[in-house]
Backbone as ProteinMPNN parsed JSONL, in Angstrom:
{"seq_chain_A": "MELFMVVLGGKPEGRHTEQHDVFFGIAETLKDLVPEMNRFWPELADRMHIDSWRKVSQVQNYHIAVVPKSKLKPETEESSSNKLFFVNLGGYKPEDMEEYHYKQLVVANSLAEATKIAKASTFWKHHNSSHIDDKYGIDVDDIYEIQDLLDAHFKSNYHLAIVRSEDDVADDKLEIGYLKISKLLSWD", "coords_chain_A": {"N_chain_A": [[9.443, -6.972, -7.307], [9.994, -8.343, -9.693], [11.687, -9.26, -13.046], [10.842, -12.413, -14.616], [12.577, -14.429, -17.217], [11.807, -16.925, -18.393], [12.889, -20.85, -19.705], [10.787, -23.062, -21.251], [9.498, -26.299, -21.68], [8.069, -29.028, -22.976], [6.554, -32.143, -23.771], [4.322, -31.395, -26.184], [0.471, -33.389, -26.382], [0.827, -35.321, -29.376], [3.314, -35.043, -30.586], [6.668, -35.946, -31.419], [8.633, -34.794, -30.571], [10.455, -33.112, -27.842], [9.383, -29.794, -26.912], [10.181, -26.197, -27.134], [9.798, -22.987, -25.29], [9.618, -19.285, -24.573], [9.202, -17.225, -22.277], [7.845, -14.677, -20.679], [7.369, -12.598, -17.483], [6.259, -11.335, -14.358], [6.823, -11.094, -10.895], [7.131, -11.841, -7.962], [8.583, -14.448, -6.952], [9.959, -17.018, -8.792], [8.12, -19.328, -8.853], [5.986, -18.028, -7.696], [5.024, -17.192, -10.518], [4.051, -19.664, -11.82], [1.065, -20.534, -11.994], [0.786, -18.509, -14.445], [2.4, -19.483, -16.074], [1.155, -21.946, -16.435], [-1.133, -20.995, -17.666], [-0.448, -19.368, -20.04], [1.008, -21.55, -21.88], [-1.027, -23.555, -22.607], [-1.464, -26.3, -23.552], [0.104, -27.812, -22.532], [-0.537, -27.122, -19.479], [0.433, -27.699, -16.236], [2.041, -29.896, -17.079], [4.774, -29.577, -17.8], [8.218, -28.684, -17.938], [10.992, -26.456, -16.813], [13.381, -25.526, -18.06], [15.729, -23.733, -18.241], [16.2, -20.344, -17.062], [16.336, -17.381, -15.319], [16.888, -14.194, -13.512], [15.839, -10.791, -14.26], [17.488, -8.155, -13.964], [19.923, -6.976, -14.969], [21.496, -6.28, -17.838], [23.57, -5.667, -20.522], [25.115, -3.777, -18.831], [23.105, -1.776, -18.058], [20.82, -1.408, -15.851], [17.448, -3.127, -14.735], [14.648, -2.59, -14.064], [11.203, -3.291, -12.287], [8.901, -1.683, -12.048], [5.38, -0.568, -10.151], [2.952, 0.809, -11.957], [0.928, 2.336, -10.838], [2.793, 3.943, -9.054], [4.184, 5.473, -10.745], [4.701, 8.4, -12.342], [2.975, 10.618, -15.402], [5.047, 11.726, -16.979], [7.153, 9.97, -16.454], [6.986, 7.151, -18.068], [7.39, 7.448, -21.059], [10.193, 7.928, -20.367], [12.243, 7.236, -20.994], [14.464, 6.321, -23.996], [15.274, 3.747, -24.327], [14.628, 0.733, -24.671], [13.747, -2.831, -23.815], [14.767, -5.395, -25.324], [13.949, -8.873, -26.988], [15.633, -11.09, -27.9], [15.797, -13.83, -30.789], [18.11, -15.996, -31.742], [19.32, -18.005, -34.835], [20.663, -20.551, -36.227], [23.118, -23.303, -38.22], [25.164, -26.098, -38.067], [27.699, -28.088, -39.623], [26.452, -31.107, -41.558], [24.809, -31.208, -39.461], [21.528, -32.452, -38.084], [20.004, -30.629, -36.464], [18.203, -27.463, -35.523], [20.346, -24.861, -34.147], [19.969, -22.595, -31.352], [19.855, -19.167, -30.082], [19.257, -17.308, -27.572], [19.174, -13.987, -26.489], [18.961, -10.847, -24.893], [18.811, -7.872, -25.306], [19.233, -4.275, -25.024], [18.216, -1.918, -26.639], [17.727, 1.44, -28.579], [15.775, 1.108, -30.857], [14.291, -1.559, -32.738], [15.703, -1.658, -35.214], [18.673, -1.323, -34.074], [18.7, -2.893, -31.775], [18.95, -5.759, -33.481], [21.171, -5.093, -34.952], [22.719, -5.019, -32.657], [22.704, -7.584, -31.837], [23.515, -9.229, -34.053], [26.357, -8.718, -33.944], [26.95, -11.029, -31.702], [29.197, -13.356, -30.61], [27.831, -16.08, -31.005], [26.625, -15.706, -33.163], [28.922, -14.858, -35.193], [29.922, -17.734, -35.023], [28.368, -19.705, -36.179], [27.427, -21.604, -39.152], [25.173, -20.979, -41.023], [23.518, -18.446, -40.343], [19.934, -17.42, -39.691], [17.015, -16.46, -41.689], [13.867, -18.083, -40.839], [12.591, -20.597, -43.735], [14.502, -19.129, -45.619], [17.676, -18.714, -46.766], [19.746, -16.71, -45.451], [21.397, -13.96, -43.666], [20.113, -12.412, -40.947], [17.883, -12.45, -38.146], [15.788, -15.125, -36.331], [13.565, -14.684, -34.582], [12.515, -11.425, -33.166], [11.575, -9.466, -30.652], [10.148, -6.708, -29.154], [9.977, -6.868, -24.686], [8.232, -5.6, -23.534], [5.97, -6.163, -25.308], [5.618, -8.458, -25.224], [4.648, -9.432, -22.672], [1.762, -10.302, -20.485], [-1.194, -9.036, -20.809], [-2.024, -8.397, -17.907], [0.4, -8.176, -16.749], [1.884, -5.911, -18.697], [-0.4, -3.833, -17.688], [-0.034, -3.141, -15.179], [2.55, -2.764, -14.673], [5.741, -1.099, -15.473], [8.716, -1.101, -16.827], [11.578, 0.099, -15.983], [14.569, 0.956, -17.478], [17.896, 1.494, -16.9], [20.527, 2.697, -17.446], [23.745, 1.789, -15.935], [26.097, 2.799, -13.489], [28.474, 1.814, -13.135], [30.528, -1.028, -14.836], [29.002, -3.645, -15.178], [27.883, -7.577, -14.548], [25.618, -9.474, -16.606], [22.657, -10.743, -15.323], [22.928, -13.699, -13.252], [22.518, -16.321, -15.319], [20.485, -19.433, -15.004], [20.675, -22.868, -15.529], [19.616, -26.345, -16.648], [17.369, -29.219, -15.679], [14.587, -28.848, -14.47], [11.969, -29.813, -12.515], [8.353, -28.682, -12.391], [6.773, -29.438, -10.643], [8.926, -29.445, -8.033], [10.014, -27.195, -8.137], [7.967, -25.163, -6.978], [8.007, -26.722, -4.492], [9.969, -25.36, -2.922], [11.291, -22.946, -0.984]], "CA_chain_A": [[8.542, -7.328, -8.283], [11.32, -8.785, -10.55], [11.086, -9.895, -14.492], [11.9, -13.749, -15.107], [12.74, -15.159, -18.304], [12.114, -18.832, -18.476], [12.477, -21.775, -20.731], [9.913, -23.843, -20.693], [9.834, -27.136, -22.392], [7.566, -30.579, -22.524], [5.996, -32.864, -25.174], [2.313, -31.508, -26.105], [0.098, -34.285, -27.359], [0.803, -35.565, -30.366], [4.62, -34.221, -30.881], [7.387, -36.847, -31.333], [10.153, -34.79, -29.652], [10.048, -32.117, -26.743], [9.354, -28.508, -27.653], [10.463, -25.568, -26.325], [9.145, -21.758, -25.895], [10.215, -18.261, -24.057], [8.174, -16.729, -21.286], [8.631, -13.51, -19.59], [6.409, -12.81, -16.254], [6.392, -10.508, -13.517], [6.38, -11.894, -9.493], [8.094, -11.764, -6.786], [9.441, -15.274, -7.119], [9.656, -17.322, -9.797], [7.18, -20.183, -7.993], [4.624, -17.384, -8.13], [4.624, -17.335, -11.773], [3.553, -21.101, -12.144], [-0.253, -20.309, -12.661], [0.746, -17.533, -15.34], [2.933, -20.461, -17.163], [-0.288, -22.86, -17.065], [-2.012, -19.947, -18.889], [0.626, -19.447, -21.243], [0.776, -23.034, -22.489], [-2.258, -24.403, -21.973], [-1.662, -27.765, -24.092], [1.308, -28.494, -21.27], [-0.359, -27.183, -18.518], [1.006, -29.099, -15.163], [3.083, -31.318, -17.357], [5.804, -28.66, -18.291], [9.139, -28.185, -16.935], [11.742, -25.36, -17.033], [15.234, -25.673, -18.751], [16.744, -23.082, -17.619], [15.283, -19.284, -16.175], [17.606, -16.007, -14.596], [15.402, -12.862, -13.24], [15.997, -9.792, -15.259], [18.01, -6.878, -13.057], [20.914, -6.197, -15.088], [21.161, -6.625, -18.792], [24.505, -4.877, -21.419], [25.425, -2.387, -18.172], [21.603, -1.324, -18.002], [19.236, -1.843, -14.917], [16.377, -3.167, -15.711], [13.897, -2.556, -12.603], [9.908, -3.552, -12.651], [8.027, -0.091, -11.297], [4.281, -0.637, -10.384], [2.346, 1.832, -12.908], [1.001, 3.175, -9.816], [3.916, 5.054, -8.824], [4.906, 5.963, -12.012], [4.303, 10.209, -13.094], [2.799, 9.989, -16.545], [6.217, 11.586, -18.024], [8.016, 8.943, -16.184], [6.828, 6.056, -18.476], [7.839, 7.621, -21.88], [10.961, 9.42, -20.362], [13.422, 6.826, -21.587], [14.224, 5.752, -25.341], [15.614, 2.387, -24.614], [13.461, -0.651, -24.827], [14.491, -4.231, -23.76], [14.555, -7.118, -26.395], [14.381, -10.229, -26.901], [16.293, -11.995, -29.665], [16.23, -15.462, -30.943], [19.219, -16.328, -33.133], [18.938, -19.397, -34.981], [22.17, -21.243, -37.24], [23.175, -24.304, -38.485], [26.557, -26.751, -38.249], [27.416, -28.959, -41.055], [26.325, -32.165, -41.247], [24.098, -31.818, -38.028], [19.971, -32.025, -38.801], [19.386, -29.295, -35.394], [18.782, -25.579, -35.665], [20.863, -24.158, -32.999], [19.482, -21.187, -31.196], [20.733, -18.258, -29.13], [18.294, -16.778, -26.645], [19.795, -13.203, -25.829], [18.417, -9.76, -24.24], [19.579, -6.476, -25.9], [18.886, -2.876, -24.575], [18.348, -0.562, -27.306], [16.59, 2.361, -28.539], [15.147, 0.572, -32.164], [14.448, -2.307, -33.611], [17.561, -1.896, -36.107], [19.708, -1.421, -32.958], [18.865, -4.578, -31.057], [18.985, -6.291, -34.434], [22.957, -4.873, -34.883], [23.644, -5.653, -31.58], [22.473, -8.92, -31.569], [24.786, -9.705, -35.287], [28.069, -8.834, -33.411], [26.967, -11.828, -30.804], [29.75, -15.108, -30.494], [26.851, -16.558, -32.014], [26.342, -15.038, -34.686], [29.875, -15.315, -36.148], [30.289, -19.039, -35.255], [27.424, -20.475, -36.94], [27.836, -21.936, -40.544], [24.17, -20.19, -41.555], [22.428, -17.686, -39.747], [19.243, -17.477, -40.954], [15.571, -16.513, -41.659], [13.188, -19.614, -41.339], [12.45, -20.275, -45.072], [15.231, -18.436, -46.606], [19.001, -18.311, -45.984], [20.482, -15.529, -45.165], [22.232, -13.171, -42.552], [19.018, -12.284, -39.879], [17.907, -12.935, -36.424], [14.681, -15.663, -36.268], [12.752, -13.843, -33.766], [12.995, -10.257, -32.118], [10.36, -8.618, -29.702], [9.772, -5.846, -27.309], [9.71, -7.872, -23.763], [6.746, -5.021, -23.066], [5.346, -6.863, -25.78], [5.571, -10.175, -24.736], [4.141, -9.862, -21.568], [0.873, -10.77, -20.716], [-1.776, -7.741, -20.529], [-2.083, -8.046, -16.799], [1.582, -7.561, -16.397], [1.95, -4.767, -18.891], [-1.275, -2.793, -17.457], [0.08, -2.479, -13.762], [3.724, -2.563, -13.946], [6.797, -0.693, -16.449], [10.191, -1.948, -16.85], [12.255, 0.786, -15.763], [16.069, 0.825, -18.214], [18.909, 2.92, -16.529], [22.711, 3.147, -17.408], [24.506, 1.604, -14.66], [27.326, 3.362, -13.365], [30.003, 0.38, -13.262], [30.295, -2.462, -15.473], [28.502, -4.966, -14.199], [27.997, -8.347, -15.675], [24.416, -9.24, -16.894], [21.817, -11.71, -14.354], [22.868, -15.103, -13.445], [21.309, -18.066, -15.717], [20.019, -20.966, -14.251], [20.531, -24.001, -16.367], [19.5, -27.454, -15.855], [15.94, -29.498, -16.016], [13.629, -28.195, -13.538], [10.285, -30.134, -12.452], [7.62, -27.663, -11.904], [6.668, -30.029, -8.616], [10.236, -29.578, -7.287], [9.633, -25.788, -7.869], [6.602, -25.308, -5.939], [8.102, -27.127, -3.025], [11.001, -24.057, -2.25], [10.197, -21.801, 0.387]], "C_chain_A": [[9.82, -7.973, -8.771], [10.906, -9.42, -12.032], [11.698, -11.268, -14.351], [12.119, -13.7, -16.238], [12.95, -16.495, -18.234], [12.215, -19.688, -19.71], [11.905, -22.311, -20.845], [9.689, -24.772, -21.537], [8.675, -28.554, -22.341], [7.154, -30.537, -24.374], [4.74, -32.659, -24.995], [2.233, -32.773, -27.035], [0.304, -34.46, -29.074], [2.478, -35.519, -31.38], [5.317, -35.423, -30.586], [8.849, -36.079, -30.376], [9.709, -33.631, -28.452], [10.049, -30.514, -27.045], [9.613, -27.733, -26.579], [9.586, -23.916, -26.377], [9.242, -20.717, -24.549], [8.906, -17.564, -23.77], [8.443, -16.125, -20.619], [7.83, -13.062, -18.72], [7.341, -12.095, -15.007], [6.001, -10.874, -11.969], [7.558, -11.422, -8.963], [9.108, -12.812, -6.491], [9.109, -16.208, -8.134], [8.233, -18.341, -9.836], [6.342, -19.282, -8.146], [4.163, -17.194, -9.438], [3.719, -18.854, -12.375], [2.384, -20.789, -12.593], [-0.285, -19.687, -14.305], [1.378, -18.096, -16.934], [1.835, -20.932, -18.136], [-0.652, -22.564, -18.388], [-1.615, -19.767, -20.252], [0.427, -20.343, -22.243], [-0.441, -24.102, -21.793], [-2.134, -25.885, -22.134], [-0.762, -28.437, -22.931], [0.834, -27.715, -19.693], [-0.207, -28.55, -17.518], [1.913, -30.317, -15.918], [3.994, -30.273, -17.964], [6.814, -28.532, -17.389], [9.85, -26.719, -17.644], [13.434, -25.647, -17.547], [15.604, -24.408, -18.297], [15.732, -21.146, -17.7], [16.254, -18.381, -15.762], [16.214, -14.936, -14.578], [16.277, -12.278, -14.028], [16.557, -8.443, -14.734], [18.943, -6.403, -14.245], [21.183, -7.188, -17.126], [22.483, -5.167, -19.463], [24.6, -3.569, -20.037], [24.542, -1.52, -17.735], [21.065, -2.048, -16.644], [18.033, -2.301, -15.279], [15.258, -3.431, -14.335], [11.81, -2.455, -13.055], [9.417, -2.496, -11.167], [6.369, -0.273, -11.325], [3.686, 0.654, -10.887], [1.979, 2.667, -12.109], [1.779, 4.403, -8.978], [4.553, 5.665, -9.534], [4.093, 7.72, -12.231], [4.225, 9.261, -14.572], [3.89, 10.07, -17.062], [6.976, 10.432, -17.835], [8.096, 7.376, -17.371], [7.251, 6.003, -20.127], [9.698, 8.042, -21.519], [12.862, 8.15, -21.485], [13.367, 6.365, -23.084], [14.891, 4.351, -25.609], [15.034, 1.909, -24.08], [14.677, -1.438, -24.317], [13.874, -5.289, -24.259], [14.994, -7.925, -26.44], [14.517, -10.653, -28.259], [16.804, -13.111, -29.487], [16.837, -15.956, -31.928], [19.261, -17.632, -33.686], [20.53, -19.537, -36.233], [21.978, -22.687, -37.156], [24.889, -24.507, -38.005], [26.324, -27.705, -39.189], [27.419, -30.319, -40.644], [25.639, -32.467, -39.274], [22.77, -31.313, -38.382], [19.49, -31.029, -37.868], [19.754, -28.089, -35.977], [19.026, -25.361, -34.673], [19.595, -22.843, -32.859], [19.953, -20.285, -30.248], [19.909, -17.369, -28.893], [19.138, -15.628, -26.398], [18.67, -12.184, -25.355], [19.207, -8.834, -24.456], [18.588, -5.402, -24.969], [19.669, -2.234, -25.705], [17.127, 0.235, -27.888], [15.755, 1.97, -29.386], [15.351, -0.923, -32.198], [15.467, -2.695, -34.213], [18.574, -1.896, -34.999], [20.047, -2.426, -32.423], [19.801, -5.381, -32.574], [20.847, -6.326, -34.544], [23.705, -5.213, -33.429], [23.79, -6.975, -31.211], [23.542, -9.819, -32.768], [25.663, -9.343, -34.707], [27.614, -10.151, -32.152], [28.357, -13.146, -31.376], [28.876, -15.92, -31.604], [26.437, -16.822, -33.365], [27.482, -15.873, -35.333], [30.517, -16.488, -36.117], [29.607, -20.044, -36.327], [27.462, -20.65, -38.478], [26.782, -20.671, -41.437], [23.307, -19.291, -40.815], [21.427, -17.641, -40.746], [17.634, -16.756, -40.581], [14.914, -17.838, -42.282], [12.767, -19.54, -43.071], [13.168, -19.722, -46.168], [16.4, -18.667, -45.608], [19.309, -17.027, -46.14], [20.651, -14.652, -44.037], [20.742, -12.657, -42.11], [19.149, -12.864, -38.688], [16.145, -13.67, -36.781], [13.599, -14.473, -35.773], [13.293, -12.46, -32.876], [11.316, -9.794, -31.761], [11.318, -7.594, -28.526], [9.532, -6.517, -26.218], [8.245, -6.978, -23.692], [5.958, -5.321, -24.265], [4.644, -8.147, -26.14], [4.817, -10.484, -23.439], [2.664, -9.767, -21.412], [0.304, -9.935, -20.152], [-1.764, -7.302, -18.914], [-0.609, -7.442, -16.587], [1.559, -6.224, -17.039], [0.698, -3.779, -18.282], [-0.457, -2.867, -15.822], [2.022, -2.977, -13.724], [5.043, -1.904, -15.41], [8.111, -0.945, -16.024], [11.068, -0.334, -17.23], [13.851, 1.07, -16.415], [16.978, 1.889, -17.61], [20.132, 2.494, -16.902], [22.689, 2.307, -16.004], [25.463, 2.037, -14.412], [28.62, 2.627, -13.465], [29.33, -0.47, -14.405], [30.102, -3.364, -14.704], [27.733, -6.087, -14.94], [25.979, -8.795, -15.601], [23.685, -10.691, -15.368], [22.282, -13.105, -14.657], [21.808, -16.311, -14.161], [21.319, -19.356, -14.945], [19.817, -22.406, -15.125], [20.617, -25.118, -16.291], [18.097, -27.806, -16.032], [15.496, -29.305, -14.388], [12.313, -28.548, -13.25], [9.657, -28.85, -11.864], [6.929, -27.756, -10.328], [7.926, -29.652, -7.772], [10.299, -27.914, -6.902], [8.541, -25.454, -7.103], [7.178, -25.732, -4.643], [9.238, -26.31, -2.809], [10.545, -23.308, -1.663], [10.891, -20.724, -0.107]], "O_chain_A": [[10.725, -8.041, -7.939], [9.847, -10.04, -12.134], [12.879, -11.386, -14.022], [11.809, -12.573, -16.623], [14.009, -17.096, -18.059], [11.658, -19.292, -20.734], [12.423, -23.03, -19.991], [9.593, -24.221, -22.633], [8.658, -29.033, -21.206], [7.247, -29.83, -25.377], [4.01, -33.221, -24.179], [3.015, -33.212, -27.879], [-0.141, -33.623, -29.859], [2.645, -35.885, -32.543], [4.879, -36.101, -29.656], [9.742, -36.651, -29.751], [8.51, -33.4, -28.296], [11.115, -30.149, -27.541], [9.463, -28.084, -25.409], [8.851, -23.649, -27.327], [8.968, -21.23, -23.464], [7.935, -17.347, -24.495], [9.232, -16.48, -19.744], [6.841, -13.016, -19.451], [8.54, -12.199, -14.751], [4.79, -10.956, -11.768], [8.565, -10.841, -9.368], [10.196, -12.548, -5.978], [7.914, -16.264, -8.423], [7.379, -18.174, -10.706], [5.562, -19.673, -9.015], [2.954, -17.027, -9.603], [2.881, -18.867, -13.276], [2.407, -20.685, -13.819], [-1.026, -20.11, -15.192], [1.209, -17.726, -18.096], [1.529, -20.778, -19.318], [-0.638, -23.12, -19.486], [-2.243, -19.953, -21.294], [-0.173, -20.101, -23.29], [-0.57, -24.957, -20.916], [-2.507, -26.681, -21.273], [-1.019, -29.567, -22.515], [1.673, -27.685, -18.792], [-0.48, -29.737, -17.697], [2.332, -31.36, -15.416], [3.666, -30.238, -19.15], [6.575, -28.307, -16.202], [9.442, -26.091, -18.621], [14.407, -26.015, -16.89], [15.959, -24.849, -17.204], [14.732, -20.971, -18.396], [17.358, -18.885, -15.969], [15.153, -14.862, -15.196], [17.273, -12.83, -14.495], [15.935, -7.482, -15.186], [18.694, -5.24, -14.561], [21.035, -8.378, -17.403], [22.411, -4.006, -19.059], [24.144, -2.458, -20.307], [24.909, -0.541, -17.086], [20.962, -3.273, -16.58], [17.535, -1.781, -16.277], [15.211, -4.516, -13.754], [11.302, -1.72, -13.902], [9.538, -2.562, -9.943], [5.877, -0.152, -12.447], [3.93, 1.647, -10.201], [2.414, 3.809, -12.257], [1.358, 5.44, -8.465], [5.467, 6.404, -9.168], [2.873, 7.88, -12.217], [4.733, 8.2, -14.935], [4.294, 9.076, -17.666], [7.465, 9.845, -18.8], [9.106, 6.676, -17.446], [7.456, 4.902, -20.639], [10.392, 8.428, -22.459], [13.867, 8.369, -22.162], [12.259, 6.013, -23.488], [15.054, 3.86, -26.727], [14.678, 2.299, -22.968], [15.877, -1.165, -24.284], [12.883, -5.926, -23.901], [16.161, -8.156, -26.124], [13.84, -10.602, -29.286], [17.663, -13.537, -28.715], [16.259, -16.348, -32.942], [19.23, -18.517, -32.831], [21.142, -18.644, -36.82], [21.162, -23.29, -36.459], [25.672, -23.609, -37.697], [25.235, -28.133, -39.572], [28.088, -30.77, -39.715], [25.836, -33.298, -38.387], [22.591, -30.185, -38.843], [18.509, -30.411, -38.284], [20.754, -27.668, -36.56], [18.116, -25.541, -33.863], [18.782, -22.36, -33.647], [20.635, -20.862, -29.4], [19.65, -16.549, -29.773], [20.205, -16.065, -25.964], [17.504, -12.577, -25.393], [20.306, -8.816, -23.903], [17.529, -5.667, -24.4], [20.869, -2.024, -25.881], [15.939, -0.075, -27.791], [14.625, 2.314, -29.039], [16.37, -1.472, -31.777], [16.111, -3.722, -33.997], [19.466, -2.72, -35.199], [21.164, -2.943, -32.399], [21.025, -5.499, -32.639], [21.587, -7.277, -34.294], [24.867, -5.548, -33.199], [24.669, -7.47, -30.506], [24.195, -10.817, -32.463], [26.443, -10.154, -35.206], [28.542, -9.993, -31.358], [28.3, -13.688, -32.48], [29.206, -16.266, -32.739], [26.104, -17.681, -34.181], [27.38, -16.995, -35.828], [31.495, -16.667, -36.844], [30.135, -20.88, -37.06], [27.546, -19.576, -39.073], [27.207, -19.789, -42.183], [22.133, -19.658, -40.783], [21.545, -17.727, -41.968], [17.206, -16.58, -39.44], [15.078, -18.44, -43.344], [12.654, -18.434, -43.6], [12.784, -19.725, -47.338], [16.394, -18.778, -44.382], [19.005, -16.382, -47.144], [19.66, -14.727, -43.31], [20.047, -12.454, -43.106], [20.069, -13.535, -38.221], [15.322, -12.966, -37.365], [13.015, -13.629, -36.454], [14.251, -12.461, -32.103], [10.283, -9.815, -32.431], [12.27, -7.601, -27.745], [8.518, -7.16, -26.49], [7.189, -7.603, -23.786], [4.998, -4.551, -24.299], [3.743, -8.614, -26.836], [4.419, -11.616, -23.165], [2.156, -9.069, -22.291], [0.738, -9.637, -19.04], [-1.551, -6.134, -18.587], [-0.495, -6.259, -16.267], [1.282, -5.278, -16.302], [1.012, -2.614, -18.525], [-0.775, -1.724, -15.495], [2.552, -3.469, -12.729], [4.987, -2.615, -16.414], [8.457, -0.967, -14.843], [11.165, 0.209, -18.33], [14.512, 1.56, -15.5], [16.779, 3.082, -17.84], [20.601, 1.625, -16.167], [21.754, 2.243, -15.205], [26.239, 1.702, -15.306], [29.672, 3.079, -13.919], [28.16, -0.585, -14.769], [30.776, -3.824, -13.783], [26.988, -5.759, -15.863], [25.242, -8.436, -14.683], [24.45, -11.349, -14.664], [22.19, -13.675, -15.744], [20.811, -16.906, -13.752], [22.216, -20.024, -14.432], [18.689, -22.879, -15.268], [21.711, -25.457, -15.839], [17.4, -26.91, -16.508], [16.125, -29.638, -13.384], [11.423, -27.783, -13.62], [10.222, -28.105, -11.063], [6.675, -26.969, -9.416], [7.673, -29.593, -6.569], [10.539, -27.439, -5.792], [8.836, -26.062, -6.074], [6.832, -25.085, -3.655], [9.812, -27.054, -2.014], [9.374, -22.938, -1.758], [10.683, -19.597, 0.343]]}, "name": "protein", "num_of_chains": 1, "seq": "MELFMVVLGGKPEGRHTEQHDVFFGIAETLKDLVPEMNRFWPELADRMHIDSWRKVSQVQNYHIAVVPKSKLKPETEESSSNKLFFVNLGGYKPEDMEEYHYKQLVVANSLAEATKIAKASTFWKHHNSSHIDDKYGIDVDDIYEIQDLLDAHFKSNYHLAIVRSEDDVADDKLEIGYLKISKLLSWD"}
């Protein structure tokens, strides 16, 4: 089983522009997650597309493994103090009406440490005003522990094991570009 991070897009009824959200799920293949994606965003069920996605198995020199809870010893689930966080940074550019976002995964042992790591990103350093919505300042838009973002079915059946890699290994490849769900369903 693999952990997947997916940026979903579509235009819900009554909206003027395309909307986006981030989905996390556990499956053998990306295609297997389509029913979960439809449940995640029911307003766009069978009308959404994927803008980008990645398998999540390597983050900041940490290996991320999906382990069935049935194969865990009780003490294993709490053995690592490290957690996997999703961070969504926001910022603006002069004379541009758009709010830009940078989505990243961070391994840290606390929310405070994850925030500190996120603020060291290139995005943070190069945007005019990173912010909290409704208030200018220096902070992140959203930050969540991945385990909290998973559907209850995934949380009850799987554990994310985070183990420091011995070697310096790059993060997983990010697959970027418009992908129709119908095309995904045709993949072998």
